[in-house]
Amino acid sequence: MAEVKSDIQIAREARMQPIKDILSKVGVPDENFAFSPMGRHIAKINLEYLKTLKKENGKLILVTAITPTPAGEGKTTTSVGLNDGLNKIGKKSIVCLREPSLGPSFGMKGGAAGGGYAQVVPMEQINLHFTGDFHAITSAHNLLSALIDNHIYWGNKLNIDVRRVVWRRVMDMNDRSLRSIIVDLGGVANGYPRQDSFDITVASELMAIFCLATDLKDLENRIGNITIGYTRDKQSIYAKDLNAQGPMTVLLKEAIRPNVTQTLENNPAIIHGGPFANIAHGCNSVIATKAGLKLADYVVTEAGFGADLGAEKFLDIKCRKSDLKPDCVVIVATIRALKMHGGVAKEDLKKENVSALKEGMVNLRRHINNIRKFGLPVTVAVNHFITDTEDEMKTLLDFCETQGVKASKCTHWSNGSEGTIELAKNVTEICEDKKDTFKFLYEDDLPLFKKIEKIAQEIYSASEVVADTKVRQQLKDFEEKGYGKLPVCIAKTQYSFSTDPNLKGAPTGHVLPVREVRLSSGAEFIVVVCGEIMTMPGLPRVPAADSIKLNDKGEIEGLF
């Protein structure tokens, strides 16, 4: 039996081309005005060059997924494979992805550079520090934290109520010990003690702003509008009151330029920004997506986790803020995950079980129907695993046919673009026939609580939303302050339509409990925290970090 190579082995054997040659495939000239090399195989596109592009926008393909297992269902891998497949059949295509966070890379989920023979490279750099964008966001975020406490220390002219500072600190790592802390201990010289907390960088409002901003000026304005806290009489205090928007934008000046790398098959990939989808809105930057649409005829982009989280937020938040409209939605499904939704335990997922597969297909049906509520056409990509049997595959493909959806068996993990040719053809056929029927799930004028109810009932099939008086009053306060027309970003578990990660399949009649709501006045949405979701994840009992090391050759091992 042939050796099954690890992702990092495959990536290390890649024959990468100089980044100027990759960019030339989409018409980017080899000039300093157009891009800045970040080494031999990575570049940043210059915003000034992007402003000169007049080409009509290409077709936008959104890749999402069914409710995932903890290992994920291969959404990034499928996005990369589909991009390679489109280029294989003669289309000019770019894939636009999020940058990986160090939290999952060293935690449970691993990196986010694809897998097998459908990867973006250089894999180690992308999954680790890459071009330093996340470090810039972390630094800019924490600069604001430092300015807040410094202002309080030097007399507190703005009368900031130390009990009502809502701007938390961040770091790009899973560290549950920092979820709730006390700062400014150590006496008079160190300030006034107060309660504080850390979020992971990808949950930062600054990350959301970074990914929704259209240019540097828009970025600076949005940063200035961040609500950092309140006075004792509950008057809002903004980052611009501390003159923070200038220096924070300076720290992000280079980061805001989209990063370009390549796939294993030497097709262009833009990787930029990365908010979590279970905590934040889960999409790469607007600047990157719009750049791709001007450079290529097709753009493949992904939205995090299942369609109930990433796709809903992509459509109701990102598209609402940027005038983007997908031409086609690809739902990634795996037989193993559908068997899990049919009641099979994790350790038995490799065994054939057609009856459990049939039971679990209610999850896929729910996601298909949900996407159709946005007026968008759907196709299904079945991400194939070697443990999938012919009977299981036929059962799933036949089911999709009964739903009026074309489905493709995809073997990109083992075969690269050859494994997504059928999917690529399905997608192009949909894009060419697509009519403009896109619509949002809710209108801007709907009250905030009604927006939460709309998502809960229409997307999650919940019977009701439960929130205490304090939460309801906060929502009313947001509306009175002029934020009532903002979209809502629901933070909940990615493992179920409900807030109970153990409730699989397609549950109905459950309750959506709202624990707290947060105003993201710079990003321009309301974060609705539900159930036990954490904005600072913890590491698992055996984190991925346990197996990551340098070998005797100085090469990284264990990264996946």
Coordinates of C-alpha atoms in Angstrom, one line a residue:
M1 CA 0.0 0.0 0.0
A2 CA 1.4 3.4 -1.0
E3 CA 2.4 5.8 1.8
V4 CA -0.2 8.5 2.5
K5 CA 1.7 11.7 2.8
S6 CA 0.9 14.3 5.4
D7 CA -0.2 17.8 4.3
I8 CA 3.1 19.3 5.4
Q9 CA 5.0 16.6 3.4
I10 CA 3.0 17.4 0.3
A11 CA 3.4 21.1 0.8
R12 CA 7.1 20.8 1.2
E13 CA 7.4 19.0 -2.1
A14 CA 5.5 21.7 -4.0
R15 CA 7.2 23.3 -7.0
M16 CA 6.3 26.9 -6.4
Q17 CA 6.6 29.6 -9.0
P18 CA 7.9 33.1 -8.3
I19 CA 5.0 35.3 -7.2
K20 CA 5.4 37.7 -10.1
D21 CA 4.6 34.7 -12.5
I22 CA 1.5 33.8 -10.4
L23 CA 0.3 37.4 -10.5
S24 CA 0.9 37.7 -14.3
K25 CA -1.7 35.0 -14.8
V26 CA -4.4 37.5 -13.7
G27 CA -2.8 40.4 -15.5
V28 CA -0.9 42.0 -12.7
P29 CA 2.2 43.7 -14.1
D30 CA 5.7 43.1 -12.6
E31 CA 6.0 46.7 -11.3
N32 CA 6.4 48.2 -7.9
F33 CA 3.2 50.2 -8.4
A34 CA 1.2 46.9 -8.6
F35 CA 2.6 44.8 -5.8
S36 CA 5.3 44.4 -3.2
P37 CA 7.1 41.0 -2.9
M38 CA 7.2 39.6 0.6
G39 CA 9.9 37.1 -0.3
R40 CA 10.0 34.9 -3.4
H41 CA 6.5 33.3 -3.1
I42 CA 4.3 35.9 -1.3
A43 CA 3.3 39.4 -2.2
K44 CA 1.0 42.2 -1.1
I45 CA -1.1 43.9 -3.8
N46 CA -1.0 47.7 -3.6
L47 CA -4.3 49.4 -3.0
E48 CA -3.4 52.2 -5.5
Y49 CA -3.1 49.6 -8.2
L50 CA -6.4 48.0 -7.4
K51 CA -8.1 51.4 -7.8
T52 CA -7.0 51.5 -11.5
L53 CA -8.7 48.2 -12.4
K54 CA -11.8 48.8 -14.5
K55 CA -12.7 45.2 -15.6
E56 CA -16.3 44.1 -15.0
N57 CA -16.6 42.0 -11.9
G58 CA -16.2 38.2 -12.2
K59 CA -18.6 35.6 -10.8
L60 CA -18.6 35.1 -7.1
I61 CA -18.8 31.6 -5.7
L62 CA -19.4 31.1 -2.0
V63 CA -18.3 27.9 -0.4
T64 CA -19.9 26.9 2.8
A65 CA -20.7 23.5 4.5
I66 CA -23.1 21.3 6.5
T67 CA -22.8 21.4 10.3
P68 CA -19.2 20.2 10.9
T69 CA -17.5 17.6 13.0
P70 CA -14.7 18.9 15.2
A71 CA -12.1 18.2 12.5
G72 CA -14.0 20.3 9.9
E73 CA -15.4 19.0 6.6
G74 CA -12.8 20.4 4.2
K75 CA -14.3 23.7 3.2
T76 CA -10.9 25.4 2.6
T77 CA -9.6 22.2 0.9
T78 CA -12.7 22.2 -1.4
S79 CA -12.4 25.9 -2.1
V80 CA -8.8 25.4 -3.2
G81 CA -9.7 22.3 -5.2
L82 CA -12.6 24.1 -6.9
N83 CA -10.3 27.0 -7.8
D84 CA -7.8 24.6 -9.3
G85 CA -10.6 22.8 -11.1
L86 CA -12.0 26.0 -12.6
N87 CA -8.5 26.9 -13.9
K88 CA -8.1 23.3 -15.2
I89 CA -11.2 23.7 -17.4
G90 CA -9.9 27.0 -18.8
K91 CA -11.4 29.6 -16.6
K92 CA -9.5 32.4 -15.0
S93 CA -10.1 31.9 -11.3
I94 CA -8.8 33.1 -8.0
V95 CA -9.5 31.7 -4.5
C96 CA -10.0 34.2 -1.7
L97 CA -9.4 32.7 1.8
R98 CA -9.1 33.8 5.4
E99 CA -5.8 33.8 7.2
P100 CA -5.4 31.1 9.8
S101 CA -5.3 31.9 13.5
L102 CA -2.6 30.5 15.7
G103 CA -5.3 29.5 18.2
P104 CA -6.7 26.6 16.1
S105 CA -3.2 25.9 14.6
F106 CA -1.9 25.0 18.0
G107 CA -5.3 23.9 19.5
M108 CA -7.7 21.3 18.0
K109 CA -8.6 22.1 14.5
G110 CA -5.2 22.6 12.9
G111 CA -4.3 25.2 10.2
A112 CA -6.4 26.5 7.4
A113 CA -4.3 26.2 4.3
G114 CA -6.3 23.3 2.7
G115 CA -5.1 19.7 2.7
G116 CA -3.7 16.9 0.6
Y117 CA -3.3 18.0 -3.0
A118 CA -5.6 21.0 -2.6
Q119 CA -3.5 23.4 -0.6
V120 CA -2.2 26.9 -0.7
V121 CA 1.5 27.3 -0.2
P122 CA 3.9 28.0 1.4
M123 CA 1.9 26.1 4.0
E124 CA 4.1 26.6 7.1
Q125 CA 4.3 30.4 6.6
I126 CA 0.6 30.8 5.9
N127 CA -0.4 28.8 9.1
L128 CA 2.1 30.5 11.3
H129 CA 3.1 34.2 11.2
F130 CA 2.5 34.7 7.4
T131 CA 2.9 38.4 6.6
G132 CA 2.3 39.6 10.1
D133 CA -1.2 40.9 9.6
F134 CA -2.6 39.3 12.7
H135 CA 0.2 40.7 14.8
A136 CA -0.6 44.2 13.4
I137 CA -4.2 43.8 14.3
T138 CA -3.3 42.5 17.8
S139 CA -0.9 45.4 18.4
A140 CA -3.4 48.0 17.1
H141 CA -6.2 46.5 19.3
N142 CA -4.0 46.5 22.4
L143 CA -2.7 50.0 21.7
L144 CA -6.3 51.2 22.2
S145 CA -6.5 49.2 25.4
A146 CA -3.3 50.9 26.6
L147 CA -4.6 54.3 25.7
I148 CA -7.8 53.7 27.7
D149 CA -6.0 52.8 30.9
N150 CA -3.4 55.5 30.3
H151 CA -6.2 58.1 30.0
I152 CA -7.8 56.9 33.2
Y153 CA -4.4 57.0 35.0
W154 CA -3.7 60.6 34.0
G155 CA -6.9 62.1 35.4
N156 CA -9.7 60.6 33.3
K157 CA -10.8 63.8 31.6
L158 CA -13.5 61.9 29.7
N159 CA -14.9 60.5 33.0
I160 CA -14.7 56.9 31.8
D161 CA -16.5 54.7 34.2
V162 CA -14.0 51.9 35.0
R163 CA -16.9 49.5 35.5
R164 CA -18.2 50.2 32.0
V165 CA -15.1 49.8 29.9
V166 CA -16.2 47.4 27.1
W167 CA -13.0 47.2 25.1
R168 CA -11.3 44.0 26.0
R169 CA -7.7 43.0 25.3
V170 CA -6.7 40.3 22.7
M171 CA -4.1 37.8 21.8
D172 CA -4.0 35.3 18.9
M173 CA -3.8 32.2 21.0
N174 CA -6.3 30.0 22.9
D175 CA -5.8 30.8 26.6
R176 CA -8.8 30.2 28.9
S177 CA -6.9 31.7 31.9
L178 CA -7.3 35.2 30.4
R179 CA -11.1 35.1 30.0
S180 CA -11.5 37.1 33.2
I181 CA -8.7 39.1 34.8
I182 CA -7.9 42.1 37.1
V183 CA -5.6 44.7 35.7
D184 CA -3.7 47.7 37.2
L185 CA -2.7 45.9 40.4
G186 CA 0.4 46.9 42.3
G187 CA -0.4 50.2 43.9
V188 CA -0.9 53.9 42.9
A189 CA 2.0 53.9 40.4
N190 CA 0.2 51.3 38.2
G191 CA -3.3 52.8 38.0
Y192 CA -6.8 52.0 39.2
P193 CA -7.6 48.3 39.5
R194 CA -10.5 47.1 37.4
Q195 CA -11.9 43.9 35.9
D196 CA -10.9 43.1 32.3
S197 CA -10.7 40.2 29.9
F198 CA -9.1 38.8 26.8
D199 CA -10.6 37.7 23.6
I200 CA -8.8 35.8 20.8
T201 CA -7.6 38.2 18.1
V202 CA -10.0 36.8 15.5
A203 CA -12.9 37.8 17.8
S204 CA -11.8 41.4 18.0
E205 CA -14.0 44.1 16.6
L206 CA -10.9 45.5 15.0
M207 CA -10.5 42.2 12.9
A208 CA -14.1 42.6 11.8
I209 CA -13.5 46.3 10.9
F210 CA -10.3 45.3 9.0
C211 CA -12.3 42.8 6.9
L212 CA -15.2 45.1 6.2
A213 CA -13.3 48.3 5.4
T214 CA -13.1 49.4 1.8
D215 CA -9.9 51.5 2.0
L216 CA -7.6 53.1 4.6
K217 CA -9.9 56.1 5.1
D218 CA -12.9 53.9 5.7
L219 CA -10.7 51.9 8.1
E220 CA -9.7 55.0 10.1
N221 CA -13.3 56.2 10.3
R222 CA -14.6 52.9 11.5
I223 CA -11.8 52.6 14.1
G224 CA -12.7 56.1 15.4
N225 CA -16.3 54.9 15.8
I226 CA -15.4 52.0 18.1
T227 CA -17.3 52.3 21.4
I228 CA -14.7 51.7 24.1
G229 CA -16.9 52.4 27.2
Y230 CA -19.3 54.6 28.9
T231 CA -19.4 57.4 31.5
R232 CA -21.2 57.1 34.8
D233 CA -24.3 58.6 33.2
K234 CA -24.0 56.0 30.4
Q235 CA -22.9 58.4 27.7
S236 CA -20.9 56.6 25.0
I237 CA -17.1 57.1 24.6
Y238 CA -15.4 56.3 21.3
A239 CA -11.9 55.6 20.2
K240 CA -11.8 58.9 18.4
D241 CA -12.3 60.6 21.8
L242 CA -8.9 59.3 22.7
N243 CA -7.4 60.2 19.2
A244 CA -6.7 56.5 18.8
Q245 CA -7.8 56.1 15.2
G246 CA -4.7 57.7 13.7
P247 CA -2.0 55.6 15.4
M248 CA -4.1 52.4 15.1
T249 CA -4.5 52.9 11.3
V250 CA -0.7 53.5 11.0
L251 CA -0.2 50.1 12.6
L252 CA -2.5 48.6 9.9
K253 CA -1.2 50.5 6.9
E254 CA 0.7 47.5 5.5
A255 CA -1.6 44.8 6.8
I256 CA -4.6 46.1 4.9
R257 CA -3.0 45.3 1.5
P258 CA -4.2 41.8 0.4
N259 CA -1.7 38.9 0.5
V260 CA -1.2 36.8 -2.7
T261 CA 0.2 33.3 -2.7
Q262 CA -0.5 30.2 -4.8
T263 CA -2.0 26.8 -4.8
L264 CA -0.1 23.6 -5.3
E265 CA -1.1 23.8 -9.0
N266 CA 0.4 27.4 -9.2
N267 CA -3.0 29.2 -9.4
P268 CA -3.3 32.5 -7.6
A269 CA -4.8 32.7 -4.1
I270 CA -5.6 35.8 -2.0
I271 CA -5.4 35.2 1.7
H272 CA -6.4 38.2 3.8
G273 CA -8.1 38.7 7.2
G274 CA -9.8 36.1 9.3
P275 CA -12.6 36.6 11.8
F276 CA -14.0 33.5 13.4
A277 CA -17.5 32.4 12.1
N278 CA -18.8 31.1 15.4
I279 CA -17.8 34.3 17.2
A280 CA -17.5 37.0 14.5
H281 CA -18.7 37.1 10.9
G282 CA -16.3 34.6 9.5
C283 CA -15.2 36.0 6.0
N284 CA -12.0 37.2 4.4
S285 CA -11.7 40.9 3.7
V286 CA -14.0 42.9 1.4
I287 CA -10.9 44.4 -0.2
A288 CA -9.5 41.0 -1.0
T289 CA -12.8 39.7 -2.5
K290 CA -13.3 42.8 -4.6
A291 CA -9.7 42.6 -5.8
G292 CA -10.3 39.1 -6.9
L293 CA -13.5 40.0 -8.8
K294 CA -11.6 42.7 -10.7
L295 CA -8.6 40.4 -11.5
A296 CA -10.4 37.1 -12.5
D297 CA -13.5 35.8 -14.2
Y298 CA -14.4 33.6 -11.2
V299 CA -13.7 34.1 -7.5
V300 CA -14.0 31.2 -5.0
T301 CA -14.4 32.3 -1.4
E302 CA -15.4 30.6 1.8
A303 CA -17.4 31.4 4.9
G304 CA -16.5 29.7 8.1
F305 CA -18.1 26.6 9.6
G306 CA -21.7 25.5 8.6
A307 CA -24.0 27.6 6.5
D308 CA -26.1 28.5 9.5
L309 CA -23.1 30.6 10.8
G310 CA -20.6 31.5 8.1
A311 CA -22.9 31.7 5.1
E312 CA -25.7 33.6 6.9
K313 CA -23.2 36.1 8.1
F314 CA -21.5 36.4 4.7
L315 CA -24.9 37.1 3.1
D316 CA -26.5 39.3 5.8
I317 CA -23.4 41.2 7.0
K318 CA -20.6 41.2 4.4
C319 CA -22.9 41.4 1.3
R320 CA -25.1 44.0 3.0
K321 CA -22.0 46.2 3.7
S322 CA -20.2 45.7 0.4
D323 CA -22.8 45.3 -2.3
L324 CA -21.4 41.8 -3.1
K325 CA -23.8 39.2 -4.4
P326 CA -22.8 35.5 -4.8
D327 CA -23.7 33.9 -8.1
C328 CA -23.5 30.3 -6.7
V329 CA -23.3 28.7 -3.3
V330 CA -21.4 25.4 -2.8
I331 CA -22.3 23.3 0.2
V332 CA -19.5 21.0 1.3
A333 CA -20.8 17.7 2.8
T334 CA -19.0 14.6 4.0
I335 CA -20.5 11.2 4.5
R336 CA -18.8 10.8 7.9
A337 CA -20.4 14.0 9.2
L338 CA -23.8 13.1 7.9
K339 CA -23.5 9.7 9.6
M340 CA -22.6 11.6 12.8
H341 CA -25.8 13.6 12.4
G342 CA -27.6 10.3 12.0
G343 CA -26.4 9.1 15.4
V344 CA -23.1 7.3 14.8
A345 CA -20.4 7.7 17.4
K346 CA -17.1 9.3 16.4
E347 CA -15.2 6.0 16.7
D348 CA -17.6 4.2 14.3
L349 CA -17.7 6.8 11.5
K350 CA -15.3 4.8 9.3
K351 CA -17.8 1.9 9.1
E352 CA -20.4 1.7 6.4
N353 CA -23.8 2.7 7.7
V354 CA -26.3 3.7 5.0
S355 CA -29.3 3.9 7.4
A356 CA -27.5 6.4 9.6
L357 CA -26.4 8.3 6.5
K358 CA -30.1 8.6 5.5
E359 CA -31.0 9.8 9.0
G360 CA -28.3 12.4 8.9
M361 CA -29.2 13.9 5.6
V362 CA -31.8 16.1 7.3
N363 CA -28.9 18.3 8.2
L364 CA -27.9 18.8 4.5
R365 CA -31.5 19.3 3.5
R366 CA -31.8 22.1 6.1
H367 CA -28.7 23.9 4.8
I368 CA -29.9 23.6 1.2
N369 CA -33.3 25.1 2.1
N370 CA -31.7 27.8 4.2
I371 CA -29.5 29.0 1.3
R372 CA -32.6 29.0 -1.0
K373 CA -34.2 31.5 1.4
F374 CA -31.6 34.0 0.2
G375 CA -32.7 33.4 -3.4
L376 CA -29.4 31.8 -4.4
P377 CA -28.7 28.6 -6.4
V378 CA -27.0 25.7 -4.7
T379 CA -24.8 22.8 -5.6
V380 CA -23.3 20.2 -3.3
A381 CA -19.6 19.1 -3.2
V382 CA -19.2 15.7 -1.5
N383 CA -15.7 15.8 -0.1
H384 CA -14.7 12.1 -0.5
F385 CA -12.8 10.1 2.1
I386 CA -11.2 6.7 1.5
T387 CA -13.5 5.1 4.0
D388 CA -16.7 6.2 2.0
T389 CA -18.3 3.2 0.4
E390 CA -19.9 3.1 -3.1
D391 CA -23.4 2.4 -1.5
E392 CA -23.0 5.4 0.8
M393 CA -21.8 7.7 -2.0
K394 CA -24.7 6.6 -4.3
T395 CA -27.2 7.1 -1.5
L396 CA -26.0 10.7 -0.9
L397 CA -25.9 11.6 -4.6
D398 CA -29.4 10.2 -5.2
F399 CA -30.7 12.2 -2.2
C400 CA -29.3 15.5 -3.6
E401 CA -31.1 14.7 -6.9
T402 CA -34.4 14.4 -5.0
Q403 CA -33.7 17.9 -3.6
G404 CA -33.3 19.3 -7.1
V405 CA -29.6 19.9 -6.5
K406 CA -26.6 18.8 -8.5
A407 CA -24.0 17.0 -6.4
S408 CA -20.4 16.1 -7.3
K409 CA -18.1 13.5 -5.8
C410 CA -14.9 15.4 -5.2
T411 CA -11.5 13.8 -4.8
H412 CA -9.4 16.9 -4.8
W413 CA -7.6 15.9 -1.5
S414 CA -6.0 13.0 -3.4
N415 CA -6.2 14.1 -7.0
G416 CA -6.1 17.9 -7.0
S417 CA -7.9 19.6 -9.8
E418 CA -8.7 16.4 -11.6
G419 CA -11.0 15.6 -8.6
T420 CA -13.1 18.8 -9.0
I421 CA -13.7 19.0 -12.7
E422 CA -17.3 17.9 -12.5
L423 CA -17.9 20.4 -9.6
A424 CA -16.3 23.2 -11.6
K425 CA -18.5 22.5 -14.6
N426 CA -21.6 22.5 -12.4
V427 CA -20.6 25.8 -10.9
T428 CA -19.9 27.5 -14.2
E429 CA -23.3 26.3 -15.6
I430 CA -25.1 27.7 -12.6
C431 CA -23.2 31.0 -12.8
E432 CA -23.9 31.4 -16.5
D433 CA -27.7 30.7 -16.0
K434 CA -28.0 32.6 -12.7
K435 CA -30.6 35.3 -12.4
D436 CA -30.4 38.2 -9.8
T437 CA -32.8 36.9 -7.2
F438 CA -30.6 37.5 -4.1
K439 CA -32.3 38.9 -1.0
F440 CA -31.3 39.4 2.6
L441 CA -33.0 37.3 5.3
Y442 CA -34.2 40.5 7.1
E443 CA -34.5 44.2 6.3
D444 CA -32.5 47.0 8.0
D445 CA -35.6 48.5 9.6
L446 CA -36.6 45.4 11.5
P447 CA -36.0 45.9 15.3
L448 CA -32.9 44.2 16.7
F449 CA -34.6 41.6 18.7
K450 CA -36.9 40.7 15.7
K451 CA -33.7 40.3 13.6
I452 CA -32.4 37.8 16.2
E453 CA -35.8 36.0 16.1
K454 CA -35.7 35.9 12.3
I455 CA -32.4 34.1 12.2
A456 CA -33.3 31.8 15.1
Q457 CA -36.6 30.7 13.6
E458 CA -35.7 30.8 9.8
I459 CA -32.1 29.4 9.9
Y460 CA -31.9 27.5 13.2
S461 CA -35.6 26.3 13.3
A462 CA -35.8 27.5 17.0
S463 CA -39.2 28.0 18.5
E464 CA -38.2 31.1 20.4
V465 CA -35.5 33.4 21.6
V466 CA -35.0 33.8 25.3
A467 CA -33.3 36.9 26.8
D468 CA -33.5 38.5 30.2
T469 CA -34.6 42.1 30.8
K470 CA -31.1 43.4 30.9
V471 CA -30.3 42.1 27.4
R472 CA -33.6 43.4 26.0
Q473 CA -33.0 46.8 27.5
Q474 CA -29.5 46.9 26.0
L475 CA -31.0 46.3 22.6
K476 CA -33.4 49.1 23.1
D477 CA -30.6 51.4 24.2
F478 CA -28.7 50.5 21.1
E479 CA -31.7 51.4 19.0
E480 CA -32.2 54.7 20.9
K481 CA -28.5 55.6 20.1
G482 CA -29.2 55.1 16.4
Y483 CA -27.9 51.5 15.9
G484 CA -31.2 49.9 15.3
K485 CA -30.6 49.4 11.6
L486 CA -27.4 47.4 12.1
P487 CA -27.3 43.6 11.2
V488 CA -26.9 41.1 14.0
C489 CA -23.9 38.7 14.3
I490 CA -24.9 35.6 16.4
A491 CA -22.1 33.9 18.3
K492 CA -23.0 30.3 19.0
T493 CA -21.6 26.8 18.7
Q494 CA -20.7 25.6 15.2
Y495 CA -21.6 22.0 16.0
S496 CA -25.4 22.2 16.0
F497 CA -28.2 24.3 14.6
S498 CA -29.1 24.8 18.3
T499 CA -26.8 26.1 21.1
D500 CA -26.3 22.6 22.4
P501 CA -23.3 21.1 20.5
N502 CA -24.6 17.6 21.2
L503 CA -27.9 18.2 19.5
K504 CA -27.2 16.8 16.0
G505 CA -29.2 16.5 12.8
A506 CA -31.8 19.2 12.1
P507 CA -33.4 19.9 15.5
T508 CA -36.6 21.9 15.7
G509 CA -38.5 23.6 18.5
H510 CA -35.4 24.4 20.6
V511 CA -34.8 27.7 22.4
L512 CA -32.1 30.2 21.5
P513 CA -30.8 31.7 24.8
V514 CA -29.1 35.1 24.5
R515 CA -26.5 35.5 27.2
E516 CA -25.3 39.0 26.2
V517 CA -25.2 41.5 23.4
R518 CA -22.3 43.7 22.4
L519 CA -22.3 46.8 20.2
S520 CA -19.7 46.8 17.5
S521 CA -20.2 50.4 16.4
G522 CA -17.1 50.5 14.3
A523 CA -17.8 47.2 12.4
E524 CA -21.4 48.2 12.3
F525 CA -23.1 45.1 13.7
I526 CA -24.5 43.8 17.0
V527 CA -22.8 40.7 18.4
V528 CA -25.4 38.4 20.0
V529 CA -23.7 35.8 22.3
C530 CA -25.7 32.7 22.8
G531 CA -25.3 29.6 24.9
E532 CA -21.9 28.6 26.2
I533 CA -19.9 30.1 23.3
M534 CA -16.5 31.6 24.4
T535 CA -14.8 34.5 22.7
M536 CA -11.6 33.2 24.1
P537 CA -11.4 29.5 23.3
G538 CA -9.3 27.1 25.4
L539 CA -6.9 24.4 24.4
P540 CA -8.1 20.7 24.3
R541 CA -6.7 18.1 26.7
V542 CA -4.2 17.1 24.0
P543 CA -3.6 20.2 21.8
A544 CA -2.0 20.1 18.4
A545 CA 0.9 21.9 19.9
D546 CA 2.0 18.6 21.5
S547 CA 3.2 17.2 18.2
I548 CA 4.6 20.3 16.6
K549 CA 8.4 20.6 16.6
L550 CA 11.5 21.1 14.5
N551 CA 13.3 18.0 13.2
D552 CA 17.0 17.5 12.9
K553 CA 17.0 19.3 9.5
G554 CA 15.3 22.3 11.0
E555 CA 12.0 21.5 9.3
I556 CA 8.6 21.9 11.0
E557 CA 6.8 18.6 11.8
G558 CA 3.3 18.1 13.2
L559 CA 1.7 21.1 11.6
F560 CA -1.5 20.2 9.8

